[in-house]
Amino acid sequence: MSRRLIAVTALVVTAAAALTGCSGSTAPAESSSSAEGSGSDLGLLKDGVLTVATEGTYRPFSFHDEDGAGDLTGFDVEIIEAVAEKLDLDIEFQETQWDAIFAGLDAGRFDLIANQVSINDEREAKYLFSTPYTVSPGVIVVAEDDDSISSFDDLAGKTTAQSLTSNWYELATESGATVEGVEGWAQAVELLRQGRVDATVNDKLTFLDYETTNSPSGLKIAAETDEAGEQAFVFTKDKTDLVEAIDGALEELRADGTLAEISDTYFGEDVTQ
């Protein structure tokens, strides 16, 4: 069974600068007992312990329950805990601000990042990724009684609510929509529910999380993108054995239904494949 250790206090902003300065030259530390014990062949920072970076402020993926006063929990947290249990490892979380999280990985402060990190070409050039544990397309969200939109082509001449700095803004405009600029999802949903816009384009996970916590929302998904974003655990390039072990654990957790069960708790459906 995995045993969670006491979570490490979040890194402060000043640490981010220090990490950035040393990230290019500092090698991951090795445990003095790395030749023995559970996980000794995985290149872990501490023998028998999986050290994991996560924000702890990113609901529903990594957050503290009871308005921040409770234990660290969330979709990503529960999945990596299940992985650690499969590998018979303890787990220690280091709650780290997003701005410092990759510098901390480079500096060898943790074994991996579990924080809904999207796989892209730029990151793959520098890091290793596990097999994805989240798969999420873009979606068009409309009022549940609106049948006028069933594809992205149908957005032509419609008005959508989007953050002007997001990829969803680009997709909406490319589809012919007139965009009403908003600060984020909450404002977009409010305009949609008020009937002031026809739709909003966003990540499916965002909608499913909203639907899970606000049902009945009066909204529905009208269409999905053909391609989906994929999120996975992130490692430095020297962690090939650890990646292989974690991929094996994820495969077992997918086969025995654990991943689907965790996903259903947070999103009401399986978003892990």
Coordinates of N, CA, C and O in Angstrom, one line a residue, residues 66-240:
E66 N -12.4 21.3 1.9 CA -12.9 22.2 3.0 C -12.3 23.6 2.9 O -11.7 24.1 3.8
D67 N -12.4 24.2 1.7 CA -12.0 25.6 1.5 C -10.5 25.8 1.8 O -10.2 26.8 2.4
G68 N -9.7 24.8 1.5 CA -8.3 25.0 1.6 C -7.7 24.5 3.0 O -6.5 24.5 3.2
A69 N -8.6 24.2 3.9 CA -8.1 23.8 5.2 C -7.9 22.3 5.3 O -7.2 21.8 6.3
G70 N -8.3 21.5 4.4 CA -8.2 20.1 4.5 C -7.1 19.5 3.7 O -6.1 20.1 3.3
D71 N -7.2 18.2 3.5 CA -6.1 17.4 2.8 C -6.0 17.7 1.4 O -7.0 18.1 0.7
L72 N -4.8 17.6 0.8 CA -4.7 17.7 -0.6 C -5.4 16.6 -1.3 O -5.4 15.4 -1.0
T73 N -6.2 16.9 -2.3 CA -7.0 16.0 -3.1 C -7.1 16.4 -4.5 O -6.4 17.4 -5.0
G74 N -8.0 15.8 -5.3 CA -8.2 16.1 -6.7 C -7.9 15.0 -7.6 O -7.4 13.9 -7.3
F75 N -8.3 15.2 -8.9 CA -8.3 14.2 -9.9 C -6.8 13.7 -10.1 O -6.5 12.5 -10.1
D76 N -5.9 14.6 -10.4 CA -4.5 14.3 -10.6 C -3.9 13.6 -9.3 O -3.1 12.7 -9.4
V77 N -4.2 14.2 -8.2 CA -3.7 13.7 -6.9 C -4.1 12.2 -6.7 O -3.3 11.4 -6.3
E78 N -5.4 11.9 -6.9 CA -5.9 10.6 -6.7 C -5.3 9.6 -7.7 O -5.0 8.4 -7.3
I79 N -5.1 10.0 -8.9 CA -4.5 9.1 -9.9 C -3.0 8.8 -9.6 O -2.6 7.6 -9.6
I80 N -2.2 9.8 -9.2 CA -0.8 9.5 -8.9 C -0.7 8.7 -7.6 O 0.2 7.9 -7.4
E81 N -1.7 8.9 -6.7 CA -1.7 8.1 -5.5 C -2.0 6.6 -5.8 O -1.4 5.7 -5.2
A82 N -2.9 6.4 -6.7 CA -3.2 5.0 -7.1 C -2.0 4.4 -7.8 O -1.7 3.2 -7.7
V83 N -1.3 5.2 -8.6 CA -0.1 4.7 -9.3 C 1.0 4.3 -8.2 O 1.6 3.2 -8.3
A84 N 1.2 5.2 -7.2 CA 2.2 4.9 -6.2 C 1.8 3.6 -5.4 O 2.7 2.8 -5.1
E85 N 0.5 3.4 -5.2 CA 0.1 2.2 -4.5 C 0.4 1.0 -5.4 O 0.9 -0.1 -4.8
K86 N 0.2 1.0 -6.7 CA 0.5 -0.1 -7.5 C 2.0 -0.4 -7.5 O 2.4 -1.6 -7.6
L87 N 2.8 0.6 -7.4 CA 4.3 0.4 -7.4 C 4.8 0.2 -6.0 O 6.0 0.1 -5.8
D88 N 3.9 0.2 -5.0 CA 4.3 0.0 -3.6 C 5.3 1.0 -3.1 O 6.3 0.7 -2.5
L89 N 5.0 2.3 -3.4 CA 5.8 3.4 -3.0 C 5.1 4.3 -2.1 O 3.8 4.5 -2.3
D90 N 5.8 5.0 -1.2 CA 5.2 6.1 -0.5 C 5.1 7.3 -1.5 O 5.7 7.2 -2.5
I91 N 4.3 8.3 -1.1 CA 4.2 9.4 -2.0 C 4.3 10.7 -1.2 O 3.8 10.8 -0.1
E92 N 5.1 11.7 -1.7 CA 5.3 12.9 -1.0 C 5.0 14.0 -2.0 O 5.6 14.1 -3.1
F93 N 4.1 14.9 -1.7 CA 3.7 16.0 -2.6 C 4.5 17.3 -2.2 O 4.6 17.6 -1.1
Q94 N 5.0 17.9 -3.2 CA 5.6 19.3 -3.1 C 4.7 20.3 -3.8 O 4.7 20.3 -5.0
E95 N 4.0 21.0 -3.0 CA 3.1 22.0 -3.6 C 3.9 23.2 -4.1 O 4.5 23.9 -3.4
T96 N 3.8 23.4 -5.4 CA 4.7 24.3 -6.1 C 3.9 25.2 -7.1 O 3.0 24.7 -7.8
Q97 N 4.2 26.5 -7.1 CA 3.5 27.4 -8.0 C 3.8 27.0 -9.4 O 4.9 26.6 -9.7
W98 N 2.9 27.2 -10.3 CA 3.1 26.8 -11.7 C 4.3 27.5 -12.3 O 5.0 26.9 -13.1
D99 N 4.5 28.7 -12.0 CA 5.7 29.5 -12.6 C 7.0 28.8 -12.2 O 8.0 29.0 -13.0
A100 N 7.1 28.1 -11.2 CA 8.3 27.4 -10.7 C 8.4 25.9 -10.9 O 9.4 25.3 -10.6
I101 N 7.3 25.4 -11.4 CA 7.2 23.9 -11.4 C 8.2 23.2 -12.3 O 8.8 22.2 -12.0
F102 N 8.4 23.7 -13.5 CA 9.3 23.1 -14.5 C 10.7 23.3 -14.0 O 11.6 22.5 -14.2
A103 N 11.0 24.5 -13.5 CA 12.4 24.8 -13.0 C 12.7 23.9 -11.9 O 13.8 23.4 -11.7
G104 N 11.7 23.6 -11.0 CA 11.9 22.7 -9.9 C 12.2 21.2 -10.4 O 13.0 20.5 -9.8
L105 N 11.5 20.8 -11.5 CA 11.8 19.5 -12.1 C 13.2 19.5 -12.6 O 13.9 18.5 -12.4
D106 N 13.6 20.5 -13.4 CA 14.9 20.6 -13.9 C 16.0 20.5 -12.8 O 17.0 19.9 -13.1
A107 N 15.7 21.1 -11.7 CA 16.7 21.2 -10.6 C 16.7 19.9 -9.8 O 17.5 19.8 -8.8
G108 N 15.9 19.0 -10.1 CA 15.9 17.7 -9.3 C 15.2 17.8 -8.0 O 15.5 17.0 -7.1
R109 N 14.2 18.6 -7.8 CA 13.5 18.8 -6.5 C 12.4 17.7 -6.4 O 11.9 17.5 -5.3
F110 N 12.0 17.1 -7.5 CA 10.9 16.1 -7.5 C 11.1 15.1 -8.7 O 11.8 15.4 -9.6
D111 N 10.4 14.0 -8.6 CA 10.5 13.0 -9.6 C 9.7 13.3 -10.8 O 10.0 12.9 -11.9
L112 N 8.5 13.9 -10.6 CA 7.6 14.2 -11.7 C 6.6 15.3 -11.3 O 6.5 15.7 -10.2
I113 N 6.0 15.7 -12.3 CA 4.9 16.7 -12.2 C 3.6 16.1 -12.4 O 3.4 15.4 -13.5
A114 N 2.6 16.3 -11.5 CA 1.2 15.8 -11.8 C 0.3 17.0 -11.6 O -0.1 17.3 -10.5
N115 N 0.0 17.6 -12.7 CA -0.7 18.9 -12.7 C -1.4 19.3 -14.0 O -1.3 20.4 -14.5
Q116 N -2.0 18.2 -14.6 CA -2.7 18.5 -15.9 C -1.8 19.1 -17.0 O -2.2 20.1 -17.6
V117 N -0.6 18.7 -17.1 CA 0.3 19.2 -18.1 C 0.0 18.7 -19.5 O 0.0 17.4 -19.7
S118 N -0.3 19.5 -20.4 CA -0.6 19.1 -21.8 C 0.7 18.7 -22.5 O 1.7 19.4 -22.4
I119 N 0.5 17.7 -23.3 CA 1.6 17.2 -24.2 C 1.7 18.1 -25.4 O 0.7 18.3 -26.1
N120 N 2.8 18.7 -25.7 CA 3.0 19.4 -26.9 C 4.4 19.2 -27.4 O 5.3 18.7 -26.7
D121 N 4.7 19.6 -28.6 CA 6.0 19.4 -29.3 C 7.1 20.0 -28.5 O 8.2 19.4 -28.3
E122 N 6.9 21.3 -28.0 CA 8.0 22.0 -27.3 C 8.4 21.3 -26.0 O 9.6 21.1 -25.7
R123 N 7.4 20.8 -25.3 CA 7.7 20.1 -24.0 C 8.3 18.7 -24.3 O 9.2 18.3 -23.6
E124 N 7.8 18.0 -25.3 CA 8.3 16.7 -25.7 C 9.8 16.8 -26.1 O 10.5 15.8 -25.9
A125 N 10.2 17.9 -26.6 CA 11.7 18.0 -26.9 C 12.6 18.1 -25.7 O 13.7 17.7 -25.8
K126 N 12.0 18.4 -24.6 CA 12.8 18.6 -23.4 C 12.5 17.6 -22.3 O 13.4 17.3 -21.5
Y127 N 11.3 17.0 -22.3 CA 10.9 16.2 -21.2 C 10.3 14.8 -21.7 O 10.0 14.7 -22.8
L128 N 10.2 13.9 -20.8 CA 9.5 12.6 -21.0 C 8.1 12.8 -20.4 O 7.9 13.4 -19.4
F129 N 7.1 12.1 -21.1 CA 5.8 12.1 -20.6 C 5.3 10.6 -20.4 O 5.7 9.7 -21.1
S130 N 4.5 10.4 -19.4 CA 3.8 9.1 -19.3 C 2.7 9.0 -20.4 O 2.5 9.9 -21.2
T131 N 2.1 7.8 -20.5 CA 0.9 7.7 -21.3 C -0.1 8.7 -20.8 O -0.2 8.9 -19.5
P132 N -1.0 9.3 -21.6 CA -1.9 10.3 -21.1 C -2.9 9.6 -20.1 O -3.3 8.5 -20.3
Y133 N -3.3 10.4 -19.1 CA -4.4 10.0 -18.2 C -5.6 10.9 -18.3 O -6.6 10.7 -17.6
T134 N -5.5 11.9 -19.2 CA -6.6 12.8 -19.5 C -6.7 13.0 -21.0 O -5.6 13.4 -21.5
V135 N -7.8 12.9 -21.6 CA -8.0 13.1 -23.0 C -9.3 14.0 -23.1 O -10.4 13.6 -22.7
S136 N -9.1 15.2 -23.7 CA -10.2 16.1 -23.7 C -10.3 17.0 -24.9 O -9.3 17.8 -25.2
P137 N -11.3 16.8 -25.7 CA -11.5 17.7 -26.9 C -12.0 19.1 -26.6 O -12.4 19.3 -25.4
G138 N -12.0 19.9 -27.5 CA -12.7 21.2 -27.4 C -14.2 21.0 -27.7 O -14.5 20.1 -28.5
V139 N -15.0 21.8 -27.1 CA -16.5 21.6 -27.3 C -17.1 23.0 -27.5 O -16.6 24.0 -27.0
I140 N -18.3 22.9 -28.1 CA -19.2 24.1 -28.2 C -20.3 23.8 -27.2 O -20.9 22.8 -27.2
V141 N -20.4 24.8 -26.3 CA -21.5 24.7 -25.2 C -22.6 25.7 -25.6 O -22.3 26.8 -25.8
V142 N -23.8 25.2 -25.5 CA -25.0 26.0 -25.8 C -26.1 25.8 -24.8 O -26.0 24.9 -24.0
A143 N -27.1 26.6 -24.9 CA -28.3 26.3 -24.0 C -28.9 25.0 -24.4 O -28.9 24.6 -25.6
E144 N -29.4 24.2 -23.4 CA -29.9 22.9 -23.7 C -31.1 22.8 -24.7 O -31.4 21.8 -25.3
D145 N -31.8 24.0 -24.9 CA -32.9 24.0 -25.8 C -32.6 24.6 -27.2 O -33.4 24.8 -28.0
D146 N -31.3 24.8 -27.4 CA -30.8 25.4 -28.7 C -30.3 24.2 -29.6 O -29.3 23.6 -29.3
D147 N -31.0 24.0 -30.7 CA -30.7 23.0 -31.7 C -30.1 23.6 -33.0 O -29.9 22.9 -34.0
S148 N -29.8 24.9 -32.9 CA -29.3 25.6 -34.2 C -27.9 25.3 -34.4 O -27.4 25.6 -35.5
I149 N -27.1 24.8 -33.4 CA -25.7 24.6 -33.6 C -25.4 23.1 -33.3 O -25.7 22.6 -32.2
S150 N -24.9 22.5 -34.3 CA -24.5 21.1 -34.1 C -23.1 20.8 -34.7 O -22.7 19.6 -34.7
S151 N -22.4 21.8 -35.2 CA -21.1 21.6 -35.7 C -20.4 23.0 -35.6 O -21.0 24.0 -35.4
F152 N -19.0 23.0 -35.8 CA -18.3 24.2 -35.8 C -18.7 25.1 -36.9 O -18.6 26.4 -36.8
D153 N -19.1 24.5 -38.1 CA -19.5 25.4 -39.2 C -20.8 26.2 -38.8 O -20.9 27.3 -39.4
D154 N -21.6 25.7 -37.9 CA -22.8 26.4 -37.5 C -22.5 27.6 -36.7 O -23.4 28.4 -36.4
L155 N -21.2 27.8 -36.3 CA -20.9 29.0 -35.5 C -20.8 30.3 -36.4 O -20.8 31.4 -35.9
A156 N -20.8 30.1 -37.7 CA -20.8 31.2 -38.6 C -22.0 32.1 -38.4 O -23.1 31.6 -38.4
G157 N -21.8 33.4 -38.1 CA -22.9 34.3 -37.9 C -23.4 34.3 -36.4 O -24.3 35.1 -36.1
K158 N -22.9 33.4 -35.6 CA -23.3 33.3 -34.2 C -22.3 34.2 -33.3 O -21.2 34.5 -33.7
T159 N -22.7 34.4 -32.1 CA -21.9 35.1 -31.1 C -21.4 34.2 -30.0 O -22.3 33.5 -29.4
T160 N -20.2 34.1 -29.8 CA -19.6 33.3 -28.7 C -18.9 34.1 -27.6 O -18.5 35.2 -28.0
A161 N -18.9 33.7 -26.4 CA -18.1 34.3 -25.4 C -16.8 33.6 -25.1 O -16.8 32.4 -24.9
Q162 N -15.7 34.4 -25.3 CA -14.4 33.7 -25.2 C -13.4 34.7 -24.5 O -13.5 35.9 -24.7
S163 N -12.4 34.1 -23.8 CA -11.2 34.9 -23.4 C -10.4 35.2 -24.7 O -10.1 34.3 -25.5
L164 N -10.1 36.5 -24.8 CA -9.4 36.9 -26.1 C -8.0 36.4 -26.2 O -7.4 36.5 -27.3
T165 N -7.4 35.8 -25.1 CA -6.0 35.3 -25.2 C -6.0 33.8 -25.3 O -4.9 33.2 -25.2
S166 N -7.1 33.1 -25.5 CA -7.2 31.7 -25.5 C -7.2 31.1 -26.9 O -7.5 31.8 -27.8
N167 N -6.8 29.8 -27.0 CA -6.9 29.1 -28.2 C -8.3 29.0 -28.7 O -8.6 28.9 -29.9
W168 N -9.2 28.9 -27.7 CA -10.7 28.8 -28.1 C -11.2 30.0 -28.8 O -12.1 29.9 -29.6
Y169 N -10.6 31.2 -28.5 CA -10.9 32.4 -29.2 C -10.6 32.2 -30.7 O -11.4 32.6 -31.6
E170 N -9.4 31.7 -30.9 CA -8.9 31.5 -32.3 C -9.8 30.6 -33.0 O -10.2 30.8 -34.2
L171 N -10.2 29.5 -32.4 CA -11.1 28.5 -33.0 C -12.5 29.0 -33.3 O -13.0 28.8 -34.4
A172 N -13.0 29.8 -32.4 CA -14.3 30.4 -32.6 C -14.3 31.4 -33.8 O -15.2 31.4 -34.6
T173 N -13.3 32.2 -33.9 CA -13.2 33.2 -35.0 C -12.9 32.5 -36.3 O -13.5 32.9 -37.3
E174 N -12.1 31.5 -36.3 CA -11.9 30.7 -37.5 C -13.1 30.0 -38.0 O -13.3 29.8 -39.2
S175 N -14.0 29.8 -37.1 CA -15.3 29.1 -37.4 C -16.4 30.1 -37.9 O -17.5 29.7 -38.2
G176 N -16.0 31.4 -37.9 CA -16.9 32.4 -38.3 C -17.8 33.1 -37.3 O -18.7 33.9 -37.6
A177 N -17.5 32.9 -36.0 CA -18.3 33.5 -34.9 C -17.8 34.9 -34.7 O -16.6 35.3 -34.9
T178 N -18.7 35.7 -34.2 CA -18.4 37.0 -33.6 C -18.2 36.8 -32.1 O -19.0 36.2 -31.4
V179 N -17.0 37.2 -31.6 CA -16.6 36.9 -30.2 C -16.9 38.1 -29.3 O -16.5 39.2 -29.6
E180 N -17.6 37.8 -28.2 CA -17.7 38.7 -27.1 C -16.6 38.4 -26.1 O -16.6 37.2 -25.5
G181 N -15.7 39.3 -25.8 CA -14.6 39.1 -25.0 C -15.0 38.9 -23.5 O -15.8 39.7 -23.0
V182 N -14.5 37.9 -22.8 CA -14.8 37.7 -21.4 C -13.5 37.4 -20.7 O -12.4 37.1 -21.3
E183 N -13.5 37.4 -19.3 CA -12.3 37.1 -18.6 C -12.1 35.6 -18.4 O -10.9 35.2 -18.2
G184 N -13.1 34.8 -18.5 CA -12.9 33.4 -18.3 C -14.2 32.7 -18.4 O -15.3 33.2 -18.8
W185 N -14.2 31.4 -18.0 CA -15.3 30.4 -18.2 C -16.5 30.9 -17.4 O -17.6 30.9 -17.9
A186 N -16.4 31.4 -16.2 CA -17.5 31.8 -15.4 C -18.3 32.9 -16.0 O -19.5 32.8 -16.1
Q187 N -17.6 33.9 -16.6 CA -18.3 35.0 -17.2 C -18.9 34.5 -18.5 O -20.0 35.0 -18.9
A188 N -18.3 33.6 -19.3 CA -18.8 33.1 -20.5 C -20.1 32.4 -20.2 O -21.1 32.5 -21.0
V189 N -20.1 31.5 -19.2 CA -21.3 30.8 -18.9 C -22.5 31.7 -18.5 O -23.6 31.5 -18.8
E190 N -22.1 32.7 -17.7 CA -23.2 33.7 -17.3 C -23.8 34.4 -18.5 O -25.1 34.5 -18.5
L191 N -23.0 34.8 -19.4 CA -23.6 35.4 -20.6 C -24.4 34.4 -21.4 O -25.5 34.8 -22.0
L192 N -24.0 33.2 -21.5 CA -24.7 32.2 -22.2 C -26.1 31.9 -21.5 O -27.1 31.8 -22.2
R193 N -26.1 31.8 -20.3 CA -27.3 31.5 -19.5 C -28.3 32.6 -19.6 O -29.5 32.4 -19.5
Q194 N -27.8 33.8 -19.7 CA -28.6 35.0 -19.9 C -29.1 35.2 -21.3 O -30.0 36.1 -21.5
G195 N -28.6 34.4 -22.2 CA -29.1 34.5 -23.6 C -28.4 35.6 -24.4 O -28.9 36.0 -25.4
R196 N -27.3 36.2 -23.8 CA -26.7 37.3 -24.4 C -25.6 36.9 -25.5 O -25.2 37.7 -26.3
V197 N -25.3 35.6 -25.5 CA -24.4 35.0 -26.5 C -25.1 33.7 -26.9 O -25.9 33.1 -26.2
D198 N -24.7 33.2 -28.1 CA -25.2 31.9 -28.6 C -24.5 30.7 -28.0 O -25.1 29.6 -27.9
A199 N -23.2 30.8 -27.7 CA -22.4 29.7 -27.4 C -21.1 30.1 -26.8 O -20.8 31.3 -26.7
T200 N -20.4 29.2 -26.2 CA -19.0 29.4 -25.8 C -18.2 28.1 -26.2 O -18.7 27.0 -26.2
V201 N -17.0 28.3 -26.6 CA -16.1 27.2 -26.9 C -15.0 27.0 -25.8 O -14.4 28.0 -25.4
N202 N -14.8 25.8 -25.4 CA -13.9 25.6 -24.3 C -13.5 24.2 -24.3 O -13.9 23.4 -25.1
D203 N -12.7 23.8 -23.3 CA -12.2 22.4 -23.1 C -13.4 21.6 -22.5 O -14.1 22.1 -21.6
K204 N -13.5 20.4 -22.9 CA -14.6 19.5 -22.4 C -14.5 19.3 -20.9 O -15.5 19.3 -20.2
L205 N -13.3 19.2 -20.4 CA -13.1 19.0 -18.9 C -13.7 20.1 -18.1 O -14.3 19.9 -17.1
T206 N -13.6 21.3 -18.7 CA -14.1 22.5 -18.0 C -15.6 22.4 -17.9 O -16.2 22.7 -16.8
F207 N -16.2 22.0 -19.0 CA -17.7 21.9 -19.0 C -18.1 20.8 -18.0 O -19.1 20.9 -17.3
L208 N -17.5 19.6 -18.1 CA -17.9 18.5 -17.3 C -17.7 18.8 -15.8 O -18.6 18.4 -15.0
D209 N -16.7 19.5 -15.4 CA -16.5 19.9 -14.0 C -17.6 20.9 -13.6 O -18.2 20.7 -12.5
Y210 N -18.0 21.8 -14.5 CA -19.1 22.7 -14.2 C -20.4 22.0 -14.1 O -21.2 22.2 -13.1
E211 N -20.6 21.1 -15.0 CA -21.9 20.3 -15.0 C -22.0 19.4 -13.7 O -23.1 19.3 -13.1
T212 N -20.9 18.9 -13.3 CA -20.9 18.0 -12.1 C -21.2 18.8 -10.8 O -22.0 18.3 -10.0
T213 N -20.7 20.1 -10.7 CA -20.9 20.9 -9.5 C -22.1 21.8 -9.6 O -22.5 22.4 -8.6
N214 N -22.7 22.0 -10.8 CA -23.8 22.9 -11.0 C -25.1 22.3 -11.7 O -25.9 23.1 -12.2
S215 N -25.2 21.0 -11.7 CA -26.3 20.4 -12.4 C -27.6 20.6 -11.6 O -27.6 20.5 -10.3
P216 N -28.7 20.8 -12.3 CA -28.8 21.0 -13.8 C -28.4 22.4 -14.2 O -28.8 23.4 -13.6
S217 N -27.5 22.4 -15.2 CA -27.0 23.7 -15.6 C -27.8 24.4 -16.7 O -27.6 25.6 -16.9
G218 N -28.6 23.6 -17.4 CA -29.4 24.2 -18.5 C -28.5 24.3 -19.7 O -28.9 25.0 -20.7
L219 N -27.4 23.7 -19.7 CA -26.4 23.8 -20.9 C -26.2 22.4 -21.4 O -26.4 21.4 -20.7
K220 N -25.6 22.3 -22.6 CA -25.2 21.0 -23.2 C -24.1 21.2 -24.2 O -23.8 22.4 -24.6
I221 N -23.5 20.1 -24.5 CA -22.4 20.1 -25.6 C -23.1 19.9 -26.9 O -23.8 19.0 -27.1
A222 N -22.8 20.9 -27.8 CA -23.4 20.8 -29.2 C -22.5 20.1 -30.2 O -23.0 19.5 -31.1
A223 N -21.2 20.2 -30.0 CA -20.2 19.6 -30.9 C -18.9 19.5 -30.2 O -18.6 20.3 -29.3
E224 N -18.0 18.6 -30.7 CA -16.7 18.4 -30.2 C -15.7 18.5 -31.4 O -16.0 18.2 -32.5
T225 N -14.4 18.9 -31.0 CA -13.4 18.9 -32.0 C -13.0 17.5 -32.4 O -13.2 16.6 -31.5
D226 N -12.4 17.3 -33.5 CA -12.0 15.9 -33.9 C -10.7 15.5 -33.1 O -10.6 14.4 -32.8
E227 N -9.9 16.5 -32.8 CA -8.7 16.2 -32.1 C -8.9 16.6 -30.6 O -9.6 17.5 -30.3
A228 N -8.2 15.9 -29.7 CA -8.3 16.1 -28.3 C -6.9 16.4 -27.7 O -5.9 15.9 -28.1
G229 N -7.0 17.3 -26.7 CA -5.7 17.5 -25.9 C -5.5 16.4 -25.0 O -6.4 15.7 -24.5
E230 N -4.2 16.1 -24.7 CA -3.8 15.0 -23.8 C -2.9 15.5 -22.7 O -2.0 16.3 -23.0
Q231 N -3.2 15.1 -21.5 CA -2.4 15.5 -20.4 C -1.8 14.2 -19.7 O -2.4 13.2 -19.7
A232 N -0.6 14.4 -19.2 CA 0.2 13.3 -18.7 C 1.2 13.8 -17.6 O 1.4 15.0 -17.4
F233 N 1.8 12.8 -16.9 CA 2.8 13.1 -15.9 C 4.1 13.5 -16.7 O 4.4 12.9 -17.8
V234 N 4.9 14.4 -16.1 CA 6.1 14.9 -16.8 C 7.3 14.5 -16.0 O 7.4 14.6 -14.8
F235 N 8.4 14.2 -16.7 CA 9.7 13.7 -16.1 C 10.8 14.3 -16.9 O 10.7 14.7 -18.1
T236 N 12.0 14.4 -16.2 CA 13.2 14.7 -16.9 C 13.6 13.5 -17.8 O 13.2 12.4 -17.6
K237 N 14.5 13.8 -18.8 CA 14.9 12.8 -19.8 C 15.6 11.6 -19.2 O 15.6 10.5 -19.8
D238 N 16.1 11.7 -18.0 CA 16.8 10.6 -17.4 C 15.9 9.6 -16.7 O 16.4 8.6 -16.1
K239 N 14.6 9.8 -16.7 CA 13.7 9.0 -15.9 C 13.0 7.9 -16.7 O 11.9 7.6 -16.5
T240 N 13.7 7.3 -17.6 CA 13.1 6.3 -18.5 C 12.5 5.1 -17.8 O 11.4 4.7 -18.1

